[in-house]
């Protein structure tokens, strides 16, 4: 395939904590960020050198604090955080929790650039990609034409779409040349057939098929909370294949009348929703300690009883753990309530 996608955690997430309870609207945002920086650098708060404070965020009263090294997250061990400063009229209690795992924080892709070697100097094409995709990190070009690329899922997707357009345009150029001359070199024809085959988002000749590659957790969340994205009329069929962290969604025209535009609109709707979710979704894991059937039952019962109060949280149970997917604040509150609920169930025994 043109790309092989795997998930990989970023080091920054391991050095970041989520702060809730930040007083909103009292001071200028820059001043509040400065107060937070001072608080989390103080030794009495188990703090450390702060690399960055993100405030405000999309959630009211929520900030993200990133430390220069992982020792800074010892702030999590302090029982109570009180935000105090002479610029505040009183102290404000803060909740501090570790920054939950981004559903798809970073992606490593392997690009097969050998399919372009007959038309481009690969080194020049790589330089063009680097200028176009400054948010991505590129590894060295291998002798077999493969190169690894790392970055966010949306940035990888944009690069992928750019390469697929290039492959498609080359294929169309070959068709034009082929119509003018039937004595084309056989090897080059085969090369472009390979291009079309390996480029898994290049639609067929009638434009009746499109492919979207999604993170599996994002896909599950979309199916759960935004099912209408996948609801189409009888002329369009949406199917999926899940392989670990990656789910490939196929959008095909099944009607008697071909409408490539309709298929493309469904594809764009799915892609746009996935990019929005990428910015806000986080994942927490609740691991089972005892690995017993009774323990799993207690946690599942707790999740089921609390779920109506958290409609935007997705709960996915497994044999060894439970995945909790949603925005950072909601999954923090949900996970905390689940732990309390499990403890109360144990006390009833």
XYZ file of C-alpha atoms in Angstrom:
349
model
C 0.000 0.000 0.000
C 1.061 3.593 -0.456
C 0.917 4.154 3.306
C 1.212 1.986 6.369
C -0.224 3.802 9.406
C 0.576 3.078 13.044
C -0.222 5.071 16.182
C 2.535 6.462 18.371
C 2.340 8.497 21.574
C 4.088 11.849 21.643
C 6.549 12.629 24.447
C 4.803 15.963 25.121
C 1.574 14.297 26.240
C 3.484 12.452 28.983
C 4.662 15.834 30.382
C 1.274 17.559 30.268
C -1.457 17.856 32.896
C -5.046 19.119 32.626
C -6.124 21.869 35.025
C -9.814 22.443 35.753
C -11.401 25.047 38.022
C -9.392 27.975 36.641
C -11.374 31.158 37.522
C -12.823 32.479 34.283
C -13.212 36.130 33.330
C -11.539 37.648 36.410
C -8.226 38.610 34.822
C -6.704 38.943 31.370
C -5.865 35.565 29.880
C -2.112 36.311 29.770
C -2.119 37.240 33.465
C -4.010 34.068 34.390
C -1.532 31.976 32.363
C 1.305 33.677 34.264
C -0.339 32.904 37.630
C -0.730 29.258 36.599
C 2.929 29.120 35.530
C 4.073 30.463 38.916
C 1.821 28.030 40.803
C 3.062 24.938 38.978
C 6.715 25.925 39.263
C 6.583 26.227 43.050
C 8.246 23.399 44.976
C 5.517 23.418 47.653
C 3.091 22.365 44.905
C 5.404 19.530 43.759
C 5.989 21.615 40.648
C 8.799 21.850 38.137
C 10.010 23.978 35.236
C 7.038 24.817 33.024
C 7.534 24.661 29.275
C 4.103 25.919 28.207
C 0.698 26.921 29.564
C -2.238 26.721 27.173
C -5.021 28.998 28.392
C -7.775 29.652 27.511
C -8.864 26.416 25.853
C -12.098 25.325 24.215
C -13.470 24.329 27.610
C -14.304 27.105 30.083
C -12.027 27.037 33.131
C -9.647 24.434 31.656
C -5.903 24.875 31.031
C -3.088 22.599 29.888
C 0.312 22.808 31.577
C 3.348 21.156 29.961
C 6.532 20.682 31.988
C 10.046 20.620 30.592
C 10.570 17.098 31.872
C 8.319 14.297 33.094
C 9.226 14.867 36.760
C 6.973 17.932 36.637
C 3.880 15.746 36.708
C 4.596 15.039 40.386
C 2.048 17.849 40.854
C -0.468 15.005 40.491
C 0.648 13.637 43.856
C -0.361 16.770 45.765
C -3.743 16.202 47.404
C -5.040 19.754 47.070
C -4.065 22.594 44.755
C -5.068 26.119 45.759
C -4.514 28.855 43.214
C -3.423 31.883 45.251
C -2.027 35.200 44.074
C -2.181 38.818 45.192
C -4.025 39.583 41.976
C -6.849 37.256 43.051
C -9.353 38.232 45.759
C -9.378 34.689 47.200
C -7.938 31.248 46.581
C -9.457 28.891 43.993
C -9.290 25.084 44.297
C -7.952 23.373 41.184
C -8.319 19.835 39.889
C -5.173 18.430 38.322
C -5.160 15.273 36.223
C -2.777 13.825 33.714
C -3.331 14.726 30.096
C -5.256 11.802 28.665
C -3.971 9.980 25.647
C -5.010 11.699 22.451
C -7.045 9.264 20.400
C -4.611 9.714 17.552
C -1.886 12.035 18.813
C 0.756 11.083 16.295
C 0.988 8.944 13.203
C 3.978 7.293 11.570
C 3.541 6.616 7.856
C 5.730 4.769 5.388
C 5.458 6.279 1.910
C 6.267 4.134 -1.102
C 7.771 6.791 -3.374
C 9.154 4.253 -5.879
C 5.925 4.501 -7.881
C 7.010 8.023 -8.935
C 10.598 7.192 -9.898
C 9.978 7.098 -13.668
C 8.506 10.606 -13.667
C 10.402 12.486 -10.937
C 13.801 12.727 -9.308
C 12.707 11.330 -5.947
C 15.031 13.565 -3.930
C 13.481 16.661 -5.584
C 9.957 15.364 -4.927
C 10.822 14.780 -1.249
C 12.079 18.373 -0.970
C 8.786 19.579 -2.456
C 6.871 17.538 0.126
C 8.974 18.945 2.981
C 8.234 22.522 1.892
C 4.539 21.753 1.512
C 4.199 19.842 4.810
C 6.247 21.762 7.383
C 4.326 20.162 10.290
C 5.656 16.699 9.377
C 9.001 15.052 10.141
C 10.605 13.098 7.286
C 13.091 10.258 7.690
C 15.837 9.429 5.161
C 14.871 8.165 1.706
C 15.641 4.427 1.515
C 17.159 2.692 -1.500
C 13.846 0.925 -2.192
C 12.038 4.267 -2.436
C 10.418 4.099 0.999
C 10.469 7.045 3.419
C 8.949 7.355 6.899
C 6.898 10.413 7.850
C 5.624 11.379 11.302
C 3.006 13.932 12.320
C -0.627 14.491 13.200
C -3.349 12.461 11.512
C -4.843 15.480 9.639
C -1.391 16.552 8.381
C -0.650 13.012 7.182
C -4.023 12.926 5.469
C -3.319 16.178 3.571
C 0.034 14.797 2.393
C -1.607 11.550 1.361
C -4.268 13.365 -0.660
C -1.592 15.462 -2.383
C 0.326 12.345 -3.438
C -2.816 10.593 -4.618
C -3.680 13.566 -6.826
C -0.185 13.411 -8.300
C -0.567 9.694 -8.973
C -3.983 10.244 -10.539
C -2.739 13.047 -12.798
C 0.129 10.856 -14.011
C -2.317 8.073 -14.778
C -4.499 10.460 -16.781
C -1.481 11.745 -18.708
C -0.602 8.198 -19.651
C -4.124 7.603 -20.932
C -3.854 10.644 -23.180
C -0.477 9.526 -24.502
C -1.778 6.014 -24.969
C -4.665 7.260 -27.133
C -2.151 9.076 -29.359
C 0.277 6.199 -29.684
C -0.323 2.465 -29.236
C 3.415 1.782 -29.047
C 3.992 2.906 -25.479
C 6.706 1.171 -23.431
C 5.056 -1.762 -21.680
C 6.965 -1.241 -18.437
C 5.674 2.291 -17.931
C 2.087 1.226 -18.453
C 2.538 -1.404 -15.781
C 4.068 1.186 -13.492
C 0.982 3.395 -13.690
C -1.357 0.484 -13.210
C 0.564 -0.098 -9.983
C 0.131 3.567 -9.072
C -3.639 3.356 -9.425
C -3.786 0.077 -7.565
C -1.635 1.093 -4.615
C -3.205 4.523 -4.204
C -6.130 3.378 -2.121
C -8.080 6.625 -2.395
C -7.920 6.959 -6.162
C -11.470 6.261 -7.300
C -12.276 4.059 -10.235
C -12.660 5.212 -13.797
C -16.281 6.301 -13.294
C -15.576 8.060 -9.993
C -17.904 5.676 -8.172
C -15.643 4.670 -5.242
C -13.810 6.615 -2.537
C -11.799 5.510 0.484
C -11.265 7.223 3.853
C -8.636 5.994 6.342
C -9.572 6.714 9.976
C -8.218 5.977 13.424
C -10.341 3.119 14.789
C -11.217 4.922 18.042
C -12.295 8.019 16.113
C -14.372 5.805 13.821
C -16.117 4.139 16.785
C -16.847 7.533 18.322
C -18.267 8.853 15.047
C -20.489 5.791 14.644
C -21.709 6.208 18.228
C -22.247 9.977 18.466
C -22.551 11.050 14.819
C -24.238 8.103 13.084
C -25.906 10.388 10.542
C -22.499 10.945 8.938
C -22.668 7.355 7.692
C -26.365 7.385 6.782
C -26.763 7.587 3.010
C -29.469 6.826 0.485
C -29.813 3.574 -1.428
C -27.544 4.756 -4.245
C -24.476 4.897 -1.968
C -23.071 2.024 0.081
C -20.689 2.615 3.020
C -18.646 -0.335 4.323
C -15.614 -0.646 6.588
C -12.652 -2.904 7.350
C -10.866 -2.565 10.704
C -7.239 -3.605 11.101
C -6.057 -2.743 14.623
C -5.673 1.021 15.043
C -6.798 1.741 11.482
C -10.284 1.505 9.982
C -10.710 1.896 6.231
C -14.113 3.194 5.127
C -15.252 2.480 1.565
C -17.880 4.694 -0.101
C -19.282 3.241 -3.323
C -22.040 4.045 -5.761
C -24.537 1.181 -5.865
C -27.321 2.840 -7.829
C -28.150 2.409 -11.481
C -27.231 6.014 -12.194
C -23.613 6.925 -11.584
C -23.169 10.008 -9.391
C -19.512 10.525 -8.521
C -20.383 13.842 -6.852
C -22.648 12.153 -4.332
C -19.961 9.648 -3.374
C -17.442 12.463 -3.003
C -19.801 14.481 -0.792
C -20.199 11.530 1.583
C -16.413 11.114 1.702
C -15.881 14.799 2.495
C -18.546 14.715 5.212
C -16.813 11.787 6.934
C -13.366 13.382 6.612
C -14.481 16.781 7.918
C -16.117 15.232 10.969
C -13.045 13.103 11.732
C -10.738 16.152 11.609
C -12.983 18.076 14.034
C -12.959 15.141 16.451
C -9.186 14.757 16.189
C -8.779 18.158 17.838
C -10.860 17.371 20.933
C -10.995 13.615 21.540
C -8.955 12.025 24.311
C -8.825 8.462 25.586
C -8.522 7.146 29.120
C -8.025 3.495 30.059
C -9.382 1.848 33.200
C -7.264 -1.253 33.790
C -8.592 -4.221 35.727
C -6.320 -5.054 38.660
C -7.708 -8.431 39.685
C -8.542 -9.694 36.186
C -11.521 -11.534 37.599
C -15.000 -11.883 36.185
C -16.455 -10.255 39.310
C -14.212 -7.195 38.924
C -15.148 -6.776 35.252
C -18.813 -7.079 36.209
C -18.476 -4.326 38.844
C -16.780 -1.926 36.440
C -19.261 -2.616 33.655
C -22.159 -2.124 36.072
C -20.659 1.165 37.273
C -20.171 2.389 33.692
C -23.710 1.398 32.735
C -25.276 3.220 35.684
C -23.274 6.416 35.089
C -23.445 6.471 31.295
C -26.824 8.324 31.103
C -25.165 11.280 32.869
C -22.368 11.370 30.277
C -24.047 11.084 26.860
C -20.958 12.336 24.992
C -18.624 9.693 26.455
C -18.009 6.429 24.597
C -17.295 3.336 26.720
C -15.647 0.324 25.037
C -15.103 -2.700 27.337
C -12.300 -5.237 26.766
C -11.116 -8.265 28.738
C -8.214 -6.417 30.399
C -9.439 -2.821 30.483
C -12.139 -0.331 29.499
C -11.515 2.470 26.983
C -13.178 5.799 27.779
C -13.293 8.224 24.830
C -14.482 11.837 24.883
C -13.166 15.315 25.697
C -10.599 15.631 28.494
C -12.883 17.094 31.168
C -15.769 14.666 30.660
C -13.679 11.506 30.677
C -11.825 12.747 33.757
C -15.100 13.240 35.621
C -16.557 9.980 34.303
C -13.487 7.933 35.277
C -13.464 9.450 38.755
C -17.174 8.698 39.233
C -16.675 5.116 38.017
C -13.936 4.549 40.604
C -16.198 5.906 43.357
C -19.074 3.744 42.161
C -16.930 0.601 42.115
C -15.777 1.318 45.679
C -19.394 1.698 46.842
C -20.296 -1.602 45.151
C -17.437 -3.299 47.003
C -18.599 -1.895 50.359
C -22.077 -3.354 49.824
C -20.676 -6.885 49.659
